[in-house]
mmCIF file of C-alpha atoms in Angstrom:
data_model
loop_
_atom_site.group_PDB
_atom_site.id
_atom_site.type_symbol
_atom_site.label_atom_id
_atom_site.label_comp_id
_atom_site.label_asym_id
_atom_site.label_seq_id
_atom_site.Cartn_x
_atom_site.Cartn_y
_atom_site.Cartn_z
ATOM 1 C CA UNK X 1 87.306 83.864 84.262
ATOM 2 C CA UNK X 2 86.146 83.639 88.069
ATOM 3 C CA UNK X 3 89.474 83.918 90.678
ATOM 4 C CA UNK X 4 89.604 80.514 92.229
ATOM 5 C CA UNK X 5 90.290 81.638 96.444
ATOM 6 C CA UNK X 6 90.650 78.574 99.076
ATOM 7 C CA UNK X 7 90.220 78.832 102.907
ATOM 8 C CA UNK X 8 92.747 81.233 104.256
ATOM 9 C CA UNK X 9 93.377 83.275 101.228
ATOM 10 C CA UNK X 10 93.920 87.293 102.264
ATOM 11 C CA UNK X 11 91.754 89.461 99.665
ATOM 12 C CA UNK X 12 89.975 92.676 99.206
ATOM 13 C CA UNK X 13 87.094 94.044 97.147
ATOM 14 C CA UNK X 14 88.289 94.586 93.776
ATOM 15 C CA UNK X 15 86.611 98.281 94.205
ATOM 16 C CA UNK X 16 88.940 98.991 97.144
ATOM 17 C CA UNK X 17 88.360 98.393 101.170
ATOM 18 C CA UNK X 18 89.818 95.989 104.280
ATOM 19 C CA UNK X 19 91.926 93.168 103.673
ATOM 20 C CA UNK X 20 89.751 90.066 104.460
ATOM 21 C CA UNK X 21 90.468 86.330 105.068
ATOM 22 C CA UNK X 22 88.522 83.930 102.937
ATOM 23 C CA UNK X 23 86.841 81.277 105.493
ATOM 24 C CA UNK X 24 84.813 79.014 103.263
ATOM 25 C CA UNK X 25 83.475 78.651 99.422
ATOM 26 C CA UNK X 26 80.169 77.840 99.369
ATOM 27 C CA UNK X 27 78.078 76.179 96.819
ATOM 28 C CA UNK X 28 77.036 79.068 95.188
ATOM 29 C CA UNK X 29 80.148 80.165 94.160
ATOM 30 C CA UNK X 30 80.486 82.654 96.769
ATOM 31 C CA UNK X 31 83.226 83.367 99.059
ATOM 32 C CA UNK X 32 82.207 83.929 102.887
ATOM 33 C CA UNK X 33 85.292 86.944 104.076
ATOM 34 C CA UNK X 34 85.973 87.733 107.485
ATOM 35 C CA UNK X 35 87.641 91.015 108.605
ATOM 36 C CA UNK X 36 87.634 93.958 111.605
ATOM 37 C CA UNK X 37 86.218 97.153 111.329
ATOM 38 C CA UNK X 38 88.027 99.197 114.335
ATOM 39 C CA UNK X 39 86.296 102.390 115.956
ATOM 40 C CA UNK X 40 88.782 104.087 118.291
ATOM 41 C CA UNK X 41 89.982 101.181 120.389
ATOM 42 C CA UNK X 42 87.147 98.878 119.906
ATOM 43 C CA UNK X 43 87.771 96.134 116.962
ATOM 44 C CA UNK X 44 84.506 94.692 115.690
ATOM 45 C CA UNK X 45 84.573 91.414 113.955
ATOM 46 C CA UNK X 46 82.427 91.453 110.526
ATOM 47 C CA UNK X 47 81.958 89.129 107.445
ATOM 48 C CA UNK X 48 79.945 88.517 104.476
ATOM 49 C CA UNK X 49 80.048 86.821 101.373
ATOM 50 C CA UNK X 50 81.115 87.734 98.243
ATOM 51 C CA UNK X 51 81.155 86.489 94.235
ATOM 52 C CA UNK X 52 84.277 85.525 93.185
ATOM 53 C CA UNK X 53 84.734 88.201 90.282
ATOM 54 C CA UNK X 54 84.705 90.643 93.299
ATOM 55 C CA UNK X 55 87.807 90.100 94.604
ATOM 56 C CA UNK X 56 91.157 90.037 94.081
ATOM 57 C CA UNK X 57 94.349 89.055 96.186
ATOM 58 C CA UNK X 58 95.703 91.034 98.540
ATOM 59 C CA UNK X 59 99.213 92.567 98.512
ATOM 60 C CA UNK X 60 100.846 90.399 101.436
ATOM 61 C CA UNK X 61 103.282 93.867 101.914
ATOM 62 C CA UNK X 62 100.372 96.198 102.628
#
């Protein structure tokens, strides 16, 4: 059964990673993520999209 995520939703890759905000669903059933990589003081903004049986919901304590 595929995790059903809406616009705002903190997740992370079911394998492990950043905590990423869910911006949009698409279509094609995949979820576009946005999250920051940091390198020493520099954050970098990055996203991609990912199939819903790839994430999971983050822990809001972490």
């Amino acid at each position: 059964m595929s995790n059903n995520f809406k616009t705002g939703d903190v997740v992370k890759l079911k394998s492990g990673g950043p905590r990423m905000t869910v911006s949009d669903g698409a279509a094609s059933g995949m979820y576009l993520c946005h999250w920051f990589n940091r390198e020493g003081e520099n954050w970098t903004p990055q996203h991609a999209a990912f199939k819903p049986d790839q994430l999971v919901a983050a822990d809001q304590s972490e």
